[in-house]
Coordinates of C-alpha atoms and ligand atoms in Angstrom, one line a residue:
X1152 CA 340.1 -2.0 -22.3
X1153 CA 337.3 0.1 -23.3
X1154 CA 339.7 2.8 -25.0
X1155 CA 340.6 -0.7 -27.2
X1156 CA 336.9 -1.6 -27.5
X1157 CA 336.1 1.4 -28.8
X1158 CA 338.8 1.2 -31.3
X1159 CA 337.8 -1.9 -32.4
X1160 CA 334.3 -1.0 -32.6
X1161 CA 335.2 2.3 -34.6
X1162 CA 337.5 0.3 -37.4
X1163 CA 334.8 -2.3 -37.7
X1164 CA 332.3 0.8 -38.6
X1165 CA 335.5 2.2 -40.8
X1166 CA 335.4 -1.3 -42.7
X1167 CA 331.4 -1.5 -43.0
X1168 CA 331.3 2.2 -44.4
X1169 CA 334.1 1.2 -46.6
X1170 CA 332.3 -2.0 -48.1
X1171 CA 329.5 -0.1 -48.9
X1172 CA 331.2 2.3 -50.5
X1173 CA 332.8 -0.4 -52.5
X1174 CA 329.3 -2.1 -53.3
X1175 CA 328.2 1.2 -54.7
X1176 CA 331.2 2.5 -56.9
X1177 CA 331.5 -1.5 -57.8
X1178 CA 328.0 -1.6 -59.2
X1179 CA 328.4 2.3 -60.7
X1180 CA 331.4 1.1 -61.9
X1181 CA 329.9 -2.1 -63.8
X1182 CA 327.0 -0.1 -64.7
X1183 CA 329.7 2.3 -66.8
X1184 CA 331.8 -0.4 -68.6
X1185 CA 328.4 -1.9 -69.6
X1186 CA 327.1 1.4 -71.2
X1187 CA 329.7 2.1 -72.8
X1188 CA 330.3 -1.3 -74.4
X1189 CA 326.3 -1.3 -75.5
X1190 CA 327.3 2.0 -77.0
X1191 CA 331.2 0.5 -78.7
X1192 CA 328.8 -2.4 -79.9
X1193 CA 326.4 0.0 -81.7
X1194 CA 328.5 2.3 -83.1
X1195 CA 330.8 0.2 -84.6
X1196 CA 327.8 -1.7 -86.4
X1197 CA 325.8 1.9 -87.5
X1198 CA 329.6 2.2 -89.0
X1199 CA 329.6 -0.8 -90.8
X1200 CA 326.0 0.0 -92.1
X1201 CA 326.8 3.6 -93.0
X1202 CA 329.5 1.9 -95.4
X1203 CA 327.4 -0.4 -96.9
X1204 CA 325.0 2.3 -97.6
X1205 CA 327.5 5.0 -99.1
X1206 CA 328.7 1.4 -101.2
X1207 CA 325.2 0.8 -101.6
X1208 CA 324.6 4.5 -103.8
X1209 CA 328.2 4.2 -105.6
X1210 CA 326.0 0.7 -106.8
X1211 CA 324.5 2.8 -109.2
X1212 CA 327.1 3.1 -111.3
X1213 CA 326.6 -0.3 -112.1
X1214 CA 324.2 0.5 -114.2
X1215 CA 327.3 2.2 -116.0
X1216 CA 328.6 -1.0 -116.9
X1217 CA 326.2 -2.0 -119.5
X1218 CA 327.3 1.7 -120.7
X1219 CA 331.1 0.6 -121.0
X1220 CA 329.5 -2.3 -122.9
X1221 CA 327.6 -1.0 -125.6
X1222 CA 330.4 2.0 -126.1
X1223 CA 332.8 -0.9 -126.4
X1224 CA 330.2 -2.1 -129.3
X1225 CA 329.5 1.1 -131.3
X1226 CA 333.1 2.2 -130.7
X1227 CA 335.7 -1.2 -130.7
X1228 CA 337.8 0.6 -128.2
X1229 CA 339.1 -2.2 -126.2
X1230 CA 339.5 0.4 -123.4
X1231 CA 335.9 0.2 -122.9
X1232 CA 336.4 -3.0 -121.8
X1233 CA 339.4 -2.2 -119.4
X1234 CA 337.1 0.5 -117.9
X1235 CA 334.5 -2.7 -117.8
X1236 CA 336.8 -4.6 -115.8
X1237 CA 337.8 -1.9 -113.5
X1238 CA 334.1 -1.4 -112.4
X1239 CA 333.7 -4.9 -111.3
X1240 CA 336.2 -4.4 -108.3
X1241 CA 334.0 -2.5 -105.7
X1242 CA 331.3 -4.4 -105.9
X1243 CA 333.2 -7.4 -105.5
X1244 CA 334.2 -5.9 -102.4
X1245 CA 330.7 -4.7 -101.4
X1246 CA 329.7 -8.1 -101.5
X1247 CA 332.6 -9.3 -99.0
X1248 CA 331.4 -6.4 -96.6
X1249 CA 327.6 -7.3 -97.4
X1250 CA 328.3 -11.4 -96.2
X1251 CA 330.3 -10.4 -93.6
X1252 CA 327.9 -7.6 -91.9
X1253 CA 325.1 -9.8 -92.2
X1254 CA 323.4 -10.7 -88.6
X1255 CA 320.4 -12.1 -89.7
X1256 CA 319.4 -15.1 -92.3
X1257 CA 317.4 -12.8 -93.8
X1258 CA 320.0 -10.6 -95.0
X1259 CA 322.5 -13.0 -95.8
X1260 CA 319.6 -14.4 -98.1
X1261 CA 319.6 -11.1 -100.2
X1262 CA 323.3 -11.4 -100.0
X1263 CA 322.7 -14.5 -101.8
X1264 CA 320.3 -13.5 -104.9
X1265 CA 322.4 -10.3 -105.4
X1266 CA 325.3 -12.3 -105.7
X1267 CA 323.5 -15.0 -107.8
X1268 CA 321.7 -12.2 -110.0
X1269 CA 325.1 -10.2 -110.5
X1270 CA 326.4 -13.7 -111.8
X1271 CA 324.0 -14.0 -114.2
X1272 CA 324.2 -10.2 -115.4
X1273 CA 328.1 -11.1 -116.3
X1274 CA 327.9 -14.1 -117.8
X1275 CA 325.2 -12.5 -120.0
X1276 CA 326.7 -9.9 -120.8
X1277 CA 330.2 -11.7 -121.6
X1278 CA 328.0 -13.9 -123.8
X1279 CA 327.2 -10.6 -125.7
X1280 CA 330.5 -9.0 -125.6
X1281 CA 331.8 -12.8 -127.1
X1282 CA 329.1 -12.5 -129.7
X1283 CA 330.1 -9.4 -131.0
X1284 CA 333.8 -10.5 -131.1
X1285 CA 332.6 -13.5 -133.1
X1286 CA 331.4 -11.0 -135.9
X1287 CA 327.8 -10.9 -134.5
X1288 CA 326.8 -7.0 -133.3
X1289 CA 323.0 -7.5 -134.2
X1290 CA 323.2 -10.6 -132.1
X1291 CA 325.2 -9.0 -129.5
X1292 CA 323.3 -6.2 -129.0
X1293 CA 320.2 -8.2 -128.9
X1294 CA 321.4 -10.2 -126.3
X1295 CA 323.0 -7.1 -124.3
X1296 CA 319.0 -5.6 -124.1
X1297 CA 317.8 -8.9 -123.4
X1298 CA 320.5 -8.8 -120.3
X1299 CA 318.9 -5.7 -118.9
X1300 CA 316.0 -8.0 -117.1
X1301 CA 319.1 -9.1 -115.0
X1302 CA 320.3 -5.2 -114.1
X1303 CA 316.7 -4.1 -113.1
X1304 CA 316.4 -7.6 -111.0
X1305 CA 319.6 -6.5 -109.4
X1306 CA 318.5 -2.5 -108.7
X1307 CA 315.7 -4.0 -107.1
X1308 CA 317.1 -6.4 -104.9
X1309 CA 319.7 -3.1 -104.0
X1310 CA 316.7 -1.2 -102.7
X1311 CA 315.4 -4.2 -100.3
X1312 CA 319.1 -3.9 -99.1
X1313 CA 319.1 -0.4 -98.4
X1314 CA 315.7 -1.2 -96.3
X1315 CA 316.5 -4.1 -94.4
X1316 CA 319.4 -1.7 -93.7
X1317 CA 317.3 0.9 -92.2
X1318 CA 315.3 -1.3 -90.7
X1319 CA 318.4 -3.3 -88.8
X1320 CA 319.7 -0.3 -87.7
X1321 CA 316.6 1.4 -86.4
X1322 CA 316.2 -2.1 -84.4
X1323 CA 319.4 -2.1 -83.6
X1324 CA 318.8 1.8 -82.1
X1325 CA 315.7 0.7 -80.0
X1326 CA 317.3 -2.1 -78.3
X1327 CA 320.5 0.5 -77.8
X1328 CA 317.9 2.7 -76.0
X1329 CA 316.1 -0.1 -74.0
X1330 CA 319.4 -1.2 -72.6
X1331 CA 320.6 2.3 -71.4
X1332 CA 317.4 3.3 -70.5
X1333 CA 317.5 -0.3 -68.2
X1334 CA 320.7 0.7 -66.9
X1335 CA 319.7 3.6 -66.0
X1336 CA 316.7 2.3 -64.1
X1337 CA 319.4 0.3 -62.3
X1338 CA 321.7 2.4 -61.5
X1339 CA 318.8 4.2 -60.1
X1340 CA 317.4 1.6 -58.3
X1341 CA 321.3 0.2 -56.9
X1342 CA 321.5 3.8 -55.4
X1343 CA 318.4 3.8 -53.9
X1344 CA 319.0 0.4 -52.3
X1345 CA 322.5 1.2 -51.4
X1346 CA 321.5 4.3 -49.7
X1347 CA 319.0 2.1 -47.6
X1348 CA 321.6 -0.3 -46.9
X1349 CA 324.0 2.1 -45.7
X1350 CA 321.3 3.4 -43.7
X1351 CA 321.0 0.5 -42.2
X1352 CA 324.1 -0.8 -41.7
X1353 CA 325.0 2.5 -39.9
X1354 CA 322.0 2.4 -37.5
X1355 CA 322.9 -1.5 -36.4
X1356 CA 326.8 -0.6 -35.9
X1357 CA 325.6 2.9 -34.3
X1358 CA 323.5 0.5 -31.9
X1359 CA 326.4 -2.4 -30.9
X1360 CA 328.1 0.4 -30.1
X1361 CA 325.9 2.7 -27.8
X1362 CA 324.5 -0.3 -26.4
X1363 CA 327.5 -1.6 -24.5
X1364 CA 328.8 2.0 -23.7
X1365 CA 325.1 2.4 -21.8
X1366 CA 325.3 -0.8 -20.4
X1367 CA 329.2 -0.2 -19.0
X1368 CA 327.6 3.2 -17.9
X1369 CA 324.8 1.4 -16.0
X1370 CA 327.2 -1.4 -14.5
X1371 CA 329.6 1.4 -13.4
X1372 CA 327.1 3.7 -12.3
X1373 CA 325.8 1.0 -10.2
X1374 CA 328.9 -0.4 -9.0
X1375 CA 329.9 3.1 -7.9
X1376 CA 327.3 3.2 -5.9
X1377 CA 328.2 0.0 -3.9
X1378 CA 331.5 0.9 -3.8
X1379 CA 331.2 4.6 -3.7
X1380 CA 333.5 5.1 -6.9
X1381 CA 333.2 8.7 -7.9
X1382 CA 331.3 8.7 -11.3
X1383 CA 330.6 12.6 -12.2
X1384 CA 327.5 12.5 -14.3
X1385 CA 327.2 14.4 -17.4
X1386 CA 330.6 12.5 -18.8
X1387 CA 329.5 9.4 -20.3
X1388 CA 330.5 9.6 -23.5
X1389 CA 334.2 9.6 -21.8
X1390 CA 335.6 6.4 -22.4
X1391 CA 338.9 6.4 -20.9
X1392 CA 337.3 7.7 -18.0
X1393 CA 334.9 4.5 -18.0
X1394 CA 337.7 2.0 -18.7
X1395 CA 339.9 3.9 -15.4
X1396 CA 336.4 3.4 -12.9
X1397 CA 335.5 0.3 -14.4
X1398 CA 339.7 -1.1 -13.2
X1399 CA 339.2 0.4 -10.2
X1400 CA 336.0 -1.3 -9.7
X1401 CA 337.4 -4.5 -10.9
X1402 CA 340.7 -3.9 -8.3
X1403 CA 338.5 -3.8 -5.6
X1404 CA 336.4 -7.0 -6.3
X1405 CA 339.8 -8.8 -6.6
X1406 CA 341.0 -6.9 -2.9
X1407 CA 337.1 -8.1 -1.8
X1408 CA 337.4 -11.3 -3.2
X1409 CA 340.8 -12.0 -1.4
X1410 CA 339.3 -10.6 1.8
X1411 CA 336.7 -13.2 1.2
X1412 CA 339.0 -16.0 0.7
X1413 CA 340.5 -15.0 4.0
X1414 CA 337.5 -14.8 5.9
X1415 CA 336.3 -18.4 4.8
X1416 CA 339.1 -19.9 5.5
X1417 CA 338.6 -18.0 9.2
X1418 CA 335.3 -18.8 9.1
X1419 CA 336.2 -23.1 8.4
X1420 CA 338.3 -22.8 11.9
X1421 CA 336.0 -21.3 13.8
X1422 CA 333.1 -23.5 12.4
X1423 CA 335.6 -26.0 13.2
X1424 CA 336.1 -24.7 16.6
X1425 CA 332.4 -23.9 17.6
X1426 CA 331.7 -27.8 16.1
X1427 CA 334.2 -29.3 18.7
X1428 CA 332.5 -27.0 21.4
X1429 CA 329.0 -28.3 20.2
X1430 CA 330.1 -32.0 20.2
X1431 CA 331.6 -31.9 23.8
X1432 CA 328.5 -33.3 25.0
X1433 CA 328.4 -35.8 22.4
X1434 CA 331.9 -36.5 23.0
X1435 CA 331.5 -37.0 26.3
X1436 CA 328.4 -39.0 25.8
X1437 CA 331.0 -41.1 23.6
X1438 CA 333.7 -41.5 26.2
X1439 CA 331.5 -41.9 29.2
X1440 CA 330.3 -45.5 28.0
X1441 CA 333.6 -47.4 27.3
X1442 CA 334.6 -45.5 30.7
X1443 CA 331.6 -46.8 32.1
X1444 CA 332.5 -50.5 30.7
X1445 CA 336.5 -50.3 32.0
X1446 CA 335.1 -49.5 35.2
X1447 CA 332.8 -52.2 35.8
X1448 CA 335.5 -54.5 34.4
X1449 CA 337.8 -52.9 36.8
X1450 CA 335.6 -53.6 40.0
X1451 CA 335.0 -56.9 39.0
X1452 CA 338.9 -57.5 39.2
X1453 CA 339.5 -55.1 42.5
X1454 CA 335.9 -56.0 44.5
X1455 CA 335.2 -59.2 43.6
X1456 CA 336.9 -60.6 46.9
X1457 CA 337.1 -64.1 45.0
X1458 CA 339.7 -65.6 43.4
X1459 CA 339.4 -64.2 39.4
X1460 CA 340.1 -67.1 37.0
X1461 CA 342.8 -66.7 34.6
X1462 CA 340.0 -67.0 32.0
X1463 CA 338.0 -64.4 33.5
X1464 CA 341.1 -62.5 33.4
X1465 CA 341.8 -62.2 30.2
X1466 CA 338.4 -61.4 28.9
X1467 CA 338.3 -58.7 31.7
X1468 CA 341.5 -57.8 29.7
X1469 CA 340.1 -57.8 26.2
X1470 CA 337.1 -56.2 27.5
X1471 CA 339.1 -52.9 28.7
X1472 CA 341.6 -53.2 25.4
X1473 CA 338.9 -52.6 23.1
X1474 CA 337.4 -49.6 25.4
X1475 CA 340.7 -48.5 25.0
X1476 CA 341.3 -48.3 21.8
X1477 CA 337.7 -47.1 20.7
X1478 CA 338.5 -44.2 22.5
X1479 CA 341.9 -43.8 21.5
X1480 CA 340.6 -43.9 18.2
X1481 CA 337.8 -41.3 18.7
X1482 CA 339.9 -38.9 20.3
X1483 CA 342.3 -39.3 17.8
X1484 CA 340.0 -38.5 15.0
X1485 CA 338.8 -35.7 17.0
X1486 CA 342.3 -34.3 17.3
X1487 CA 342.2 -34.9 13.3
X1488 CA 339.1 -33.1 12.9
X1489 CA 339.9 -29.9 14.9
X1490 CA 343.8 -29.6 13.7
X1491 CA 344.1 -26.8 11.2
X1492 CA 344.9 -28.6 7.8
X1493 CA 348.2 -27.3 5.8
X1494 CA 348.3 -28.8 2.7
X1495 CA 351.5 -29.2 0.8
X1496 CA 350.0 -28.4 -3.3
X1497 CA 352.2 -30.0 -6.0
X1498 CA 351.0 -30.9 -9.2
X1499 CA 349.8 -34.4 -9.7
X1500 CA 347.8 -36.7 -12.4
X1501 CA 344.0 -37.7 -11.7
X1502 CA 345.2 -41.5 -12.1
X1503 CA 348.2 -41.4 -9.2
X1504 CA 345.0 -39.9 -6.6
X1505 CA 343.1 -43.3 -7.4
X1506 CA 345.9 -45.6 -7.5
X1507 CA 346.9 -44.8 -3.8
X1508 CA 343.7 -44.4 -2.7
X1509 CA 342.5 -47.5 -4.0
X1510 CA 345.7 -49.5 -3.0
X1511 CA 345.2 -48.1 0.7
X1512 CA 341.7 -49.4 0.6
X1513 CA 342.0 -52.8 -1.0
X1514 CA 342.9 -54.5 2.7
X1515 CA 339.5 -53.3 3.6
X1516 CA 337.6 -54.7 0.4
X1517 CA 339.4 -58.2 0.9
X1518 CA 338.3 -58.1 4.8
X1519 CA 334.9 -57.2 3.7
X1520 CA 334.3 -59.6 0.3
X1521 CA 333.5 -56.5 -2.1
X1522 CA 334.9 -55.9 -5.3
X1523 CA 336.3 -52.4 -6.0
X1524 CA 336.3 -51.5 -10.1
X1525 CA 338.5 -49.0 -11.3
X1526 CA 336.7 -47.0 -14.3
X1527 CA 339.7 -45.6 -16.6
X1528 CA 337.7 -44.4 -19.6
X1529 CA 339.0 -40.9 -20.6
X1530 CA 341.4 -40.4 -17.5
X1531 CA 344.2 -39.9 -19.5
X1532 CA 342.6 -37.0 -20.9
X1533 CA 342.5 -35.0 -17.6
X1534 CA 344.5 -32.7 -16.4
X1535 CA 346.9 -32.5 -13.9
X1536 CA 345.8 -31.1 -10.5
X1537 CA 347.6 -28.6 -8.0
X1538 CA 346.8 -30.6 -4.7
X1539 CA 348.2 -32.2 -1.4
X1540 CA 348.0 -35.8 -2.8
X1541 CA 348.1 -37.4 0.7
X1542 CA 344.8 -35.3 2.4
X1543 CA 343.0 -35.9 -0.8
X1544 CA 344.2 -39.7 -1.0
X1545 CA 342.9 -39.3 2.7
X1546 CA 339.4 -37.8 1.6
X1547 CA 339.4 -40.1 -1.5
X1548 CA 339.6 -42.9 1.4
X1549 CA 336.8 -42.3 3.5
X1550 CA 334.6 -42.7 0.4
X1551 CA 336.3 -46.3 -0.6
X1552 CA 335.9 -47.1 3.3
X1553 CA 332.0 -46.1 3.5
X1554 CA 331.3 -47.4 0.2
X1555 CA 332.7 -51.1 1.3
X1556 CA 331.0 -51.1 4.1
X1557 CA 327.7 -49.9 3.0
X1558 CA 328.3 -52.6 0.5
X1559 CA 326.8 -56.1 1.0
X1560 CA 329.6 -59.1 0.9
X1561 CA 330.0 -60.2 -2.5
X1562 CA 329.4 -56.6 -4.0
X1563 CA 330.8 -54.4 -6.1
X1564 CA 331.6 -50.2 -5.5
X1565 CA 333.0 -48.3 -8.9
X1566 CA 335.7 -45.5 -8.7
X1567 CA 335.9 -43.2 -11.8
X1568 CA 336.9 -39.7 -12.8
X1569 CA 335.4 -37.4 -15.4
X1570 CA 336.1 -33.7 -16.4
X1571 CA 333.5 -31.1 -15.7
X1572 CA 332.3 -27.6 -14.8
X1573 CA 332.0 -26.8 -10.8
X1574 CA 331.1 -23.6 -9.4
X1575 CA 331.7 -22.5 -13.1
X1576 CA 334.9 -23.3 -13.3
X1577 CA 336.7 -26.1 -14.9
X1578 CA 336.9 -29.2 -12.7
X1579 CA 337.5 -33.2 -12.1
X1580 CA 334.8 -35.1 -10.7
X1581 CA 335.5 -38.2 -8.7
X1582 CA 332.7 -40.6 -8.2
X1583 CA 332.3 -43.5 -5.6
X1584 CA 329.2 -45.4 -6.6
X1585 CA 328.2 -48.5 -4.3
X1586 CA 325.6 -50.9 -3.9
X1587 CA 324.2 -50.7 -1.0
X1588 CA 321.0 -49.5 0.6
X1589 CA 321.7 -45.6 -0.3
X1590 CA 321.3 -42.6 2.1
X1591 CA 317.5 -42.2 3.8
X1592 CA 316.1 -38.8 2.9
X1593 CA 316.4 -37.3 5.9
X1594 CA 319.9 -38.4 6.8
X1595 CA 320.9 -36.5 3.5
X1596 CA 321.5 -33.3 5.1
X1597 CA 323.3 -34.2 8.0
X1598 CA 325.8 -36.9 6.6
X1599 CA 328.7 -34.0 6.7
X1600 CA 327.9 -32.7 10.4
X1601 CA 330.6 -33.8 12.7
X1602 CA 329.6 -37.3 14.9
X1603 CA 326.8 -38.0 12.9
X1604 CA 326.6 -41.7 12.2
X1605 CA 324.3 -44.4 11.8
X1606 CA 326.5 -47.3 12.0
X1607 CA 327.1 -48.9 15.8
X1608 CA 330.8 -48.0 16.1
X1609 CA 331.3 -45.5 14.0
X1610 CA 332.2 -42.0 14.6
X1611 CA 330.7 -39.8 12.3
X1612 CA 333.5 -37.7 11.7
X1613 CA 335.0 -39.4 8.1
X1614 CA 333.1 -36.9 5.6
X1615 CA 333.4 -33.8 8.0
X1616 CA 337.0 -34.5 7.7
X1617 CA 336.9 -34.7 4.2
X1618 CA 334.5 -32.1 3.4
X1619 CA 337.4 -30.3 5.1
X1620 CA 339.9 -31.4 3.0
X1621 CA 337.9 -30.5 -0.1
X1622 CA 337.4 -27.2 1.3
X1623 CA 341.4 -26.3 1.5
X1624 CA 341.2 -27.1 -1.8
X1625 CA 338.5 -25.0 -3.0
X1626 CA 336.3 -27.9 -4.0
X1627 CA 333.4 -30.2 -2.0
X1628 CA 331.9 -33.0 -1.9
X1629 CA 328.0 -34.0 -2.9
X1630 CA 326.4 -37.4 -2.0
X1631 CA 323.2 -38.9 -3.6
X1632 CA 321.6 -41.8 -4.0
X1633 CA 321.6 -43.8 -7.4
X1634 CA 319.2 -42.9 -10.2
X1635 CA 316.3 -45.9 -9.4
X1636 CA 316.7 -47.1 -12.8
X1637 CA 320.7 -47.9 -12.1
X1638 CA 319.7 -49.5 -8.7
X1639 CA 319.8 -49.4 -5.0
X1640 CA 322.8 -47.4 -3.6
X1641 CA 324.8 -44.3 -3.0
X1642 CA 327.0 -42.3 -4.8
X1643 CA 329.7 -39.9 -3.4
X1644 CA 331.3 -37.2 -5.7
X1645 CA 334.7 -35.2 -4.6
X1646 CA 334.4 -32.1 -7.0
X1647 CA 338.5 -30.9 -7.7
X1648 CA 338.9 -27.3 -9.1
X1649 CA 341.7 -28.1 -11.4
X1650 CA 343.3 -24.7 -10.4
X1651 CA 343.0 -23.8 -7.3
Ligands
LIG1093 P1 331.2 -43.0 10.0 O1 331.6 -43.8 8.8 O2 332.1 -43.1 11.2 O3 329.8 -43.2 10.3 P2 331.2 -40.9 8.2 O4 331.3 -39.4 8.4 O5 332.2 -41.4 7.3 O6 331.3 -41.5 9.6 O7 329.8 -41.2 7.7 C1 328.7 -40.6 8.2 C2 327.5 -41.4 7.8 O8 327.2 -41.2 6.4 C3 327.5 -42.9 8.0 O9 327.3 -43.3 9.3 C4 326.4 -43.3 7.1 O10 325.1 -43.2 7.7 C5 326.5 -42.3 6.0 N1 327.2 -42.8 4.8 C6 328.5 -42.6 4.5 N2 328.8 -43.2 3.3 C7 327.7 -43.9 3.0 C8 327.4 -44.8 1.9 N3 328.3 -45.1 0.9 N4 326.1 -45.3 1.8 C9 325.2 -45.0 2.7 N5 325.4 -44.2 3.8 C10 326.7 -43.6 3.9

């Protein structure tokens, strides 16, 4: 068991060590894949830029255009003009890059003029070109120098480009740096912290571990002193050797426990035995006076020396009968009391225990005017119990009996069962509640004690016998008296381990 323990204990470290682990190389892990998606992000737009710069300086050779232009005008090659149409293609496509590249309104505001400016540069200088097809050069090359405003607009709008360029990527560099430089500070920091953690983790498992191994090392230590288990000192850290003293330990509380068992059992018969000894004066006491009765009646009949009336003679006769059979009845109780019980266990249900013992009491209520109730809420839950049905029907009995007759006529006694916890181990409770007077105080203490009895011809021996009977069963019996609010009246409760 302790090998196992310690098994457990060291795969539940395994595990916690593990998880850290994970925690760390998870957050190292994330920290990674985020740096080097800040850096993907950045590089791929400094690339982008870069283009649009380099496009940016072959822009110059715009300015070449009005140059294919006026050689087209001074020369009439219409390859001029091919070389014109040519030109226009790349900045057509810078302008595609520029829109799309564009993260802020600003820049996709300069976009806009360049575009709208580079319009207005063609048209004017088709209008020229058209001008000087239409027989017009001194028009057309008025009109060409009058276009130039529109080329130096558009040089000048180039150069803000090339600055809000530099200017998005420097800003697009510092933030770069400020998230790697705040990953770094948390990686840092996620180490640190996992470190502590790890720390700490380790110290609390390090402690449920050592913790129980010093307290088994206590327990055995101390046990092998009772017991005189050899423990050799020096060895505690030995496990197996722990889990070996504390079975042996354990074996022996079972072998003492079983010896105990024994002697109580020993110990009920001679209690029984000593009781019956004690009680021979009271028994005695208790025979002597019907004896004493039958023998007056018995003179009376033999020393009279007149005639007896038949009258006379059969009270005489009733007289002796009921001596007779009072002590019958006592010494047949007695012989009850003092036989040892062997119960006969089988397995039976909570509700067949009340059913007998309520039928074999009813004769009794109806004699006595009291109502007996039969409480069935939650019986069916309970479980079966490993008893002799007919002693505990027997015990069950004497409570019905003394409840009725504690009872005053036209009352009412209640007979339930409930689950609970006796002696710490599971249990069925089985009250008799009545409604009569309740116990005096001081009587409380003596109710079980053979022959003790406060009612005129009773014999005081119905709980002793049933105590008894609980006993054998490993169970016993409490009495009280109702809680006040409830009112008067006494309550009787057998307690039934459910195994025995
Ligand atoms: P007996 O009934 O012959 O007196 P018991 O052993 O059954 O013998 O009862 C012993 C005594 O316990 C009774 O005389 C009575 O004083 C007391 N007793 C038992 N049951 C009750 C009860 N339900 N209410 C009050 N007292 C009770």
């Amino acid at each position: 068991m302790v090998r196992a323990r310690s098994l457990s204990l060291s795969v539940r470290l395994a595990f916690a060590s593990l998880g850290t682990a994970l925690a760390i190389g998870t957050v190292c892990a994330v920290g990674l894949f985020s740096l080097e998606n800040v850096w993907r992000r950045a590089s791929a737009w400094v690339a982008g830029h870069l283009e649009l710069l380099d496009d940016t300086a072959a822009f110059g050779a715009l300015v070449y255009q009005k140059g294919f232009a006026a050689e087209y005008m001074l020369t009439s090659d219409r390859r001029w003009l091919a070389e014109l149409a040519s030109s226009r293609a790349p900045f057509e496509r810078w302008l595609q890059q520029a829109r799309a590249t564009a993260a802020s309104a600003d820049e996709r505001q300069l976009v806009d003029e360049i575009q709208s400016e580079y319009s207005a540069y063609t048209e004017g200088r088709s209008r020229a070109l058209a001008m000087f097809d239409g027989g017009d050069p001194p028009g057309a090359t008025r009109a060409l120098s009058e276009n130039q405003v529109h080329l130096e607009r558009l040089l000048v709008l180039f150069r803000s480009a090339g600055q809000a360029g530099r200017r998005a990527l420097a800003a697009q560099f510092n933030g770069a740096e400020w998230s790697v430089k705040r990953l770094g500070r948390l990686l840092v920091g996620t180490s640190i912290a996992g470190a502590l953690a790890s720390l700490l983790v380790g110290f609390w498992w390090a402690r449920r571990i050592t913790r129980p191994i010093y307290e088994l090392r206590v327990m055995v230590d101390s046990a092998a002193e009772r017991t005189r288990i050899q423990v050799r000192p020096g060895r505690s850290d030995d496990l197996d050797r722990l889990g070996e003293q504390v079975s042996a330990l354990v074996r022996k509380l079972e072998d003492t426990d079983a010896a105990l068992v024994d002697h109580r059992r020993r110990l009920i018969q001679s209690e029984k035995l000593s009781a019956v000894g004690e009680i021979a004066a009271k028994l005695a006491h208790e025979v002597l006076n019907p004896l004493a009765g039958m023998k007056a009646a018995v003179q009376l009949l033999v020393r009279g020396g007149r005639p007896v009336s038949p009258g006379e003679l059969g009270e005489t006769a009733e007289a002796l009968n009921r001596e007779i059979t009072r002590v019958e009845s006592l010494l047949r109780r007695l012989t009850n009391f003092a036989r040892p019980l062997a119960p006969r266990i089988e397995v039976c249900g909570v509700a067949r225990l009340l059913d007998d013992a309520v039928a074999a009491a009813q004769p009794t209520y109806a004699r006595l005017g009291v109502t007996l109730r039969r409480l069935r809420d939650g019986e069916g839950a309970l479980p079966p119990l490993e008893v002799d049905p007919l002693l505990l029907t027997q015990a069950l009995g004497n409570l019905l009996v003394n409840a009725a007759e504690a009872s005053p006529p036209g009352g009412a006694v209640t007979i339930g069962a409930a689950s609970e916890q006796s002696l710490g181990k599971p249990a069925v409770a089985v009250s008799v509640a009545d409604g009569g007077s309740g116990i005096a105080a001081a009587n409380l203490p003596r109710l079980f004690q053979p022959f003790f009895t406060t009612k005129p011809s009773g014999h005081g021996l119905g709980l002793a016998v049933s105590q008894n009977i609980l006993a054998e069963h490993g169970g016993h019996i409490t009495a009280a008296n109702r809680p006040p609010a409830e009112g008067p009246g006494a309550v009787f409760t057998l307690h039934i381990p459910i195994v025995r």
